[in-house]
Structures are given as structure tokens and as C-alpha cells.
Amino acid sequence: MTHPREDRDILNLDTMQPNVTYLSLKDGRILNQASHRDELHQLSIRHLDVNAKGTVALGFQYQGDIWDQVPLVALSRLEHPELDYLSMPDDIRIRFKQYCGSVCFDKSGDILAISTPRGGLVAYWHVDTKTFLGVENCRDVCGLVATSNAHEFLLTSGTGAQLKSNPVQNTSKMVKNHTNIQWDNHFRHINI
């Protein structure tokens, strides 16, 4: 809950209950639901993406202290909705500054990318093995979209940079750097 007029101040830090709820599109009934453990109740679910296999990836923002060691990324599925937290090296988790910006699966659905503009990086995981693959450093990066190539993402930043990144091949290429454009936090590929 946020205050409607005062910089969106959070009003319910002590009673937050973030959850992932799977609903029937047919009748709206709850099919399944997963929540954090009680001690993680301040871990808000900010962004998600779903791959073709039905795996849901979740990026969190922690509303508690910056030094608390909390998970920032998880996977879930309708038939097994419990949150399956993904690990990352501590030095990378610290750089996230408790904030995930965007969540995106690649075209194959095998690779997950999570951006953090506060930390200036995009982190990658192999979904099936839950293996942390590494990071792409880019100042104020947030926008993520899968390209038409497996394992490849287009990244955008508030500094005007556009990069193509493939964490499986460990390649990265600057596409354009628009010094007079500041990309917003999210974007989506639209087929016309």
C-alpha cells in the first residue's frame, strides 16, 4: 500500500504479503498460490516473465535494510508454485542494491536475464539447471527483450546505449549509443 500523494511512501511495510497467484482465465478462481517465508514479507514481487514451458521468472525489490541478505530472483510453475530462489555470487547480489528492474526469458526459454539499473548490470541464469552464468555491465541498464536468436537479448540503458548480449556464447556488442536519448525501464518487441 502506498500513500496516494506523498512520493508513494509505503504504508504497510510490516504487513506486506507478496505472493504469486495463478488464476483461471475461465472463471477467475485461484488455481494455486505461493508466498515468501514470513521473514521475507518485505520482498515485493516487482516484475515477471513466463517462458513457453510455463516457468514464471520473478524479480524482487526488497523493502528492508540494504545490508540484509535476501534472494532477489525466483522461479515458479503452476503445478509447483513454491518459489524456487536462484542463487548468485554475493558480490553480484550486493551490486543489485536490493532491486530488480526487468525480467526476460530468451527466445528458447532456457536463459533468464534480470536487469538492475541501480547496480548497472544484467545477470543471467540457465533456467533448467538454475546455474548462474554471469553478468553484462552497463550503466543504468534496465530494458530487456529477447531477440529472434536463441540466448540473445537486446539491452537498453538510461544513458542511450543499446547492446546485444549472448551470455551462452559470452558475447556482447554495442548496437547504438544514442547520447541524446534516455531509454525507459521497460520495452517490448512488437511484431507488425
PDB file of N, CA and C in Angstrom, residues 34-77:
ATOM      1  N   ALA A  34       1.673 -19.038  -4.189  1.00  0.00           N
ATOM      2  CA  ALA A  34       2.925 -19.192  -3.445  1.00  0.00           C
ATOM      3  C   ALA A  34       3.320 -17.862  -2.839  1.00  0.00           C
ATOM      4  N   SER A  35       3.845 -17.928  -1.617  1.00  0.00           N
ATOM      5  CA  SER A  35       4.301 -16.733  -0.907  1.00  0.00           C
ATOM      6  C   SER A  35       5.705 -16.969  -0.373  1.00  0.00           C
ATOM      7  N   HIS A  36       6.345 -15.867   0.019  1.00  0.00           N
ATOM      8  CA  HIS A  36       7.640 -15.962   0.690  1.00  0.00           C
ATOM      9  C   HIS A  36       7.463 -16.506   2.105  1.00  0.00           C
ATOM     10  N   ARG A  37       8.554 -16.964   2.668  1.00  0.00           N
ATOM     11  CA  ARG A  37       8.587 -17.280   4.104  1.00  0.00           C
ATOM     12  C   ARG A  37       8.299 -15.985   4.868  1.00  0.00           C
ATOM     13  N   ASP A  38       7.802 -16.099   6.089  1.00  0.00           N
ATOM     14  CA  ASP A  38       7.421 -14.926   6.880  1.00  0.00           C
ATOM     15  C   ASP A  38       8.530 -13.886   6.988  1.00  0.00           C
ATOM     16  N   GLU A  39       9.766 -14.328   7.159  1.00  0.00           N
ATOM     17  CA  GLU A  39      10.873 -13.375   7.332  1.00  0.00           C
ATOM     18  C   GLU A  39      11.200 -12.603   6.053  1.00  0.00           C
ATOM     19  N   LEU A  40      10.627 -13.002   4.915  1.00  0.00           N
ATOM     20  CA  LEU A  40      10.851 -12.303   3.642  1.00  0.00           C
ATOM     21  C   LEU A  40       9.617 -11.507   3.211  1.00  0.00           C
ATOM     22  N   HIS A  41       8.747 -11.166   4.144  1.00  0.00           N
ATOM     23  CA  HIS A  41       7.494 -10.493   3.780  1.00  0.00           C
ATOM     24  C   HIS A  41       7.713  -9.109   3.158  1.00  0.00           C
ATOM     25  N   GLN A  42       8.898  -8.522   3.303  1.00  0.00           N
ATOM     26  CA  GLN A  42       9.180  -7.214   2.697  1.00  0.00           C
ATOM     27  C   GLN A  42       9.830  -7.344   1.318  1.00  0.00           C
ATOM     28  N   LEU A  43       9.824  -8.537   0.773  1.00  0.00           N
ATOM     29  CA  LEU A  43      10.405  -8.800  -0.543  1.00  0.00           C
ATOM     30  C   LEU A  43       9.294  -8.712  -1.586  1.00  0.00           C
ATOM     31  N   SER A  44       9.104  -7.512  -2.133  1.00  0.00           N
ATOM     32  CA  SER A  44       7.990  -7.303  -3.064  1.00  0.00           C
ATOM     33  C   SER A  44       8.301  -7.914  -4.427  1.00  0.00           C
ATOM     34  N   ILE A  45       7.283  -8.464  -5.038  1.00  0.00           N
ATOM     35  CA  ILE A  45       7.399  -9.045  -6.379  1.00  0.00           C
ATOM     36  C   ILE A  45       7.133  -7.922  -7.367  1.00  0.00           C
ATOM     37  N   ARG A  46       8.157  -7.558  -8.129  1.00  0.00           N
ATOM     38  CA  ARG A  46       8.069  -6.374  -8.984  1.00  0.00           C
ATOM     39  C   ARG A  46       7.803  -6.698 -10.450  1.00  0.00           C
ATOM     40  N   HIS A  47       8.479  -7.702 -10.962  1.00  0.00           N
ATOM     41  CA  HIS A  47       8.402  -7.978 -12.396  1.00  0.00           C
ATOM     42  C   HIS A  47       8.416  -9.479 -12.619  1.00  0.00           C
ATOM     43  N   LEU A  48       7.823  -9.898 -13.758  1.00  0.00           N
ATOM     44  CA  LEU A  48       7.828 -11.319 -14.085  1.00  0.00           C
ATOM     45  C   LEU A  48       7.814 -11.516 -15.587  1.00  0.00           C
ATOM     46  N   ASP A  49       8.194 -12.722 -15.978  1.00  0.00           N
ATOM     47  CA  ASP A  49       8.094 -13.150 -17.365  1.00  0.00           C
ATOM     48  C   ASP A  49       7.764 -14.642 -17.333  1.00  0.00           C
ATOM     49  N   VAL A  50       7.158 -15.146 -18.404  1.00  0.00           N
ATOM     50  CA  VAL A  50       6.773 -16.552 -18.497  1.00  0.00           C
ATOM     51  C   VAL A  50       7.338 -17.106 -19.798  1.00  0.00           C
ATOM     52  N   ASN A  51       8.019 -18.256 -19.718  1.00  0.00           N
ATOM     53  CA  ASN A  51       8.516 -18.856 -20.953  1.00  0.00           C
ATOM     54  C   ASN A  51       7.481 -19.833 -21.517  1.00  0.00           C
ATOM     55  N   ALA A  52       7.762 -20.403 -22.688  1.00  0.00           N
ATOM     56  CA  ALA A  52       6.809 -21.286 -23.368  1.00  0.00           C
ATOM     57  C   ALA A  52       6.553 -22.577 -22.596  1.00  0.00           C
ATOM     58  N   LYS A  53       7.430 -22.940 -21.678  1.00  0.00           N
ATOM     59  CA  LYS A  53       7.264 -24.150 -20.874  1.00  0.00           C
ATOM     60  C   LYS A  53       6.404 -23.898 -19.635  1.00  0.00           C
ATOM     61  N   GLY A  54       6.003 -22.641 -19.437  1.00  0.00           N
ATOM     62  CA  GLY A  54       5.168 -22.307 -18.288  1.00  0.00           C
ATOM     63  C   GLY A  54       5.935 -21.930 -17.038  1.00  0.00           C
ATOM     64  N   THR A  55       7.231 -21.798 -17.136  1.00  0.00           N
ATOM     65  CA  THR A  55       8.032 -21.355 -15.998  1.00  0.00           C
ATOM     66  C   THR A  55       7.897 -19.846 -15.852  1.00  0.00           C
ATOM     67  N   VAL A  56       7.609 -19.410 -14.636  1.00  0.00           N
ATOM     68  CA  VAL A  56       7.485 -17.986 -14.338  1.00  0.00           C
ATOM     69  C   VAL A  56       8.761 -17.549 -13.633  1.00  0.00           C
ATOM     70  N   ALA A  57       9.388 -16.494 -14.150  1.00  0.00           N
ATOM     71  CA  ALA A  57      10.563 -15.896 -13.504  1.00  0.00           C
ATOM     72  C   ALA A  57      10.114 -14.618 -12.815  1.00  0.00           C
ATOM     73  N   LEU A  58      10.621 -14.407 -11.599  1.00  0.00           N
ATOM     74  CA  LEU A  58      10.211 -13.269 -10.780  1.00  0.00           C
ATOM     75  C   LEU A  58      11.429 -12.476 -10.335  1.00  0.00           C
ATOM     76  N   GLY A  59      11.329 -11.154 -10.439  1.00  0.00           N
ATOM     77  CA  GLY A  59      12.351 -10.250  -9.929  1.00  0.00           C
ATOM     78  C   GLY A  59      11.775  -9.462  -8.768  1.00  0.00           C
ATOM     79  N   PHE A  60      12.544  -9.331  -7.696  1.00  0.00           N
ATOM     80  CA  PHE A  60      12.051  -8.722  -6.471  1.00  0.00           C
ATOM     81  C   PHE A  60      12.691  -7.364  -6.189  1.00  0.00           C
ATOM     82  N   GLN A  61      12.043  -6.636  -5.297  1.00  0.00           N
ATOM     83  CA  GLN A  61      12.617  -5.436  -4.693  1.00  0.00           C
ATOM     84  C   GLN A  61      12.423  -5.580  -3.186  1.00  0.00           C
ATOM     85  N   TYR A  62      13.521  -5.491  -2.461  1.00  0.00           N
ATOM     86  CA  TYR A  62      13.449  -5.665  -1.018  1.00  0.00           C
ATOM     87  C   TYR A  62      13.211  -4.318  -0.352  1.00  0.00           C
ATOM     88  N   GLN A  63      12.189  -4.253   0.501  1.00  0.00           N
ATOM     89  CA  GLN A  63      11.813  -3.019   1.174  1.00  0.00           C
ATOM     90  C   GLN A  63      12.469  -2.887   2.552  1.00  0.00           C
ATOM     91  N   GLY A  64      13.333  -3.842   2.910  1.00  0.00           N
ATOM     92  CA  GLY A  64      14.024  -3.796   4.201  1.00  0.00           C
ATOM     93  C   GLY A  64      15.379  -3.125   4.071  1.00  0.00           C
ATOM     94  N   ASP A  65      16.268  -3.443   5.006  1.00  0.00           N
ATOM     95  CA  ASP A  65      17.588  -2.816   5.052  1.00  0.00           C
ATOM     96  C   ASP A  65      18.467  -3.267   3.895  1.00  0.00           C
ATOM     97  N   ILE A  66      19.279  -2.351   3.390  1.00  0.00           N
ATOM     98  CA  ILE A  66      20.130  -2.592   2.233  1.00  0.00           C
ATOM     99  C   ILE A  66      21.149  -3.707   2.503  1.00  0.00           C
ATOM    100  N   TRP A  67      21.540  -3.910   3.749  1.00  0.00           N
ATOM    101  CA  TRP A  67      22.559  -4.910   4.067  1.00  0.00           C
ATOM    102  C   TRP A  67      21.993  -6.302   4.327  1.00  0.00           C
ATOM    103  N   ASP A  68      20.663  -6.433   4.393  1.00  0.00           N
ATOM    104  CA  ASP A  68      20.068  -7.759   4.586  1.00  0.00           C
ATOM    105  C   ASP A  68      20.373  -8.654   3.383  1.00  0.00           C
ATOM    106  N   GLN A  69      20.681  -9.900   3.640  1.00  0.00           N
ATOM    107  CA  GLN A  69      20.982 -10.849   2.578  1.00  0.00           C
ATOM    108  C   GLN A  69      19.716 -11.622   2.223  1.00  0.00           C
ATOM    109  N   VAL A  70      19.061 -11.191   1.154  1.00  0.00           N
ATOM    110  CA  VAL A  70      17.801 -11.798   0.731  1.00  0.00           C
ATOM    111  C   VAL A  70      17.909 -12.232  -0.731  1.00  0.00           C
ATOM    112  N   PRO A  71      17.125 -13.230  -1.127  1.00  0.00           N
ATOM    113  CA  PRO A  71      17.118 -13.612  -2.544  1.00  0.00           C
ATOM    114  C   PRO A  71      16.416 -12.529  -3.359  1.00  0.00           C
ATOM    115  N   LEU A  72      16.832 -12.362  -4.599  1.00  0.00           N
ATOM    116  CA  LEU A  72      16.240 -11.321  -5.446  1.00  0.00           C
ATOM    117  C   LEU A  72      15.584 -11.867  -6.706  1.00  0.00           C
ATOM    118  N   VAL A  73      15.731 -13.173  -6.962  1.00  0.00           N
ATOM    119  CA  VAL A  73      15.210 -13.791  -8.181  1.00  0.00           C
ATOM    120  C   VAL A  73      14.656 -15.172  -7.826  1.00  0.00           C
ATOM    121  N   ALA A  74      13.522 -15.534  -8.422  1.00  0.00           N
ATOM    122  CA  ALA A  74      12.952 -16.868  -8.184  1.00  0.00           C
ATOM    123  C   ALA A  74      12.231 -17.366  -9.432  1.00  0.00           C
ATOM    124  N   LEU A  75      11.984 -18.678  -9.430  1.00  0.00           N
ATOM    125  CA  LEU A  75      11.188 -19.324 -10.470  1.00  0.00           C
ATOM    126  C   LEU A  75       9.973 -19.954  -9.809  1.00  0.00           C
ATOM    127  N   SER A  76       8.896 -20.109 -10.582  1.00  0.00           N
ATOM    128  CA  SER A  76       7.683 -20.756 -10.091  1.00  0.00           C
ATOM    129  C   SER A  76       6.974 -21.400 -11.279  1.00  0.00           C
ATOM    130  N   ARG A  77       6.122 -22.392 -10.984  1.00  0.00           N
ATOM    131  CA  ARG A  77       5.299 -23.040 -12.009  1.00  0.00           C
ATOM    132  C   ARG A  77       3.917 -23.296 -11.426  1.00  0.00           C
TER     133      ARG A  77
END
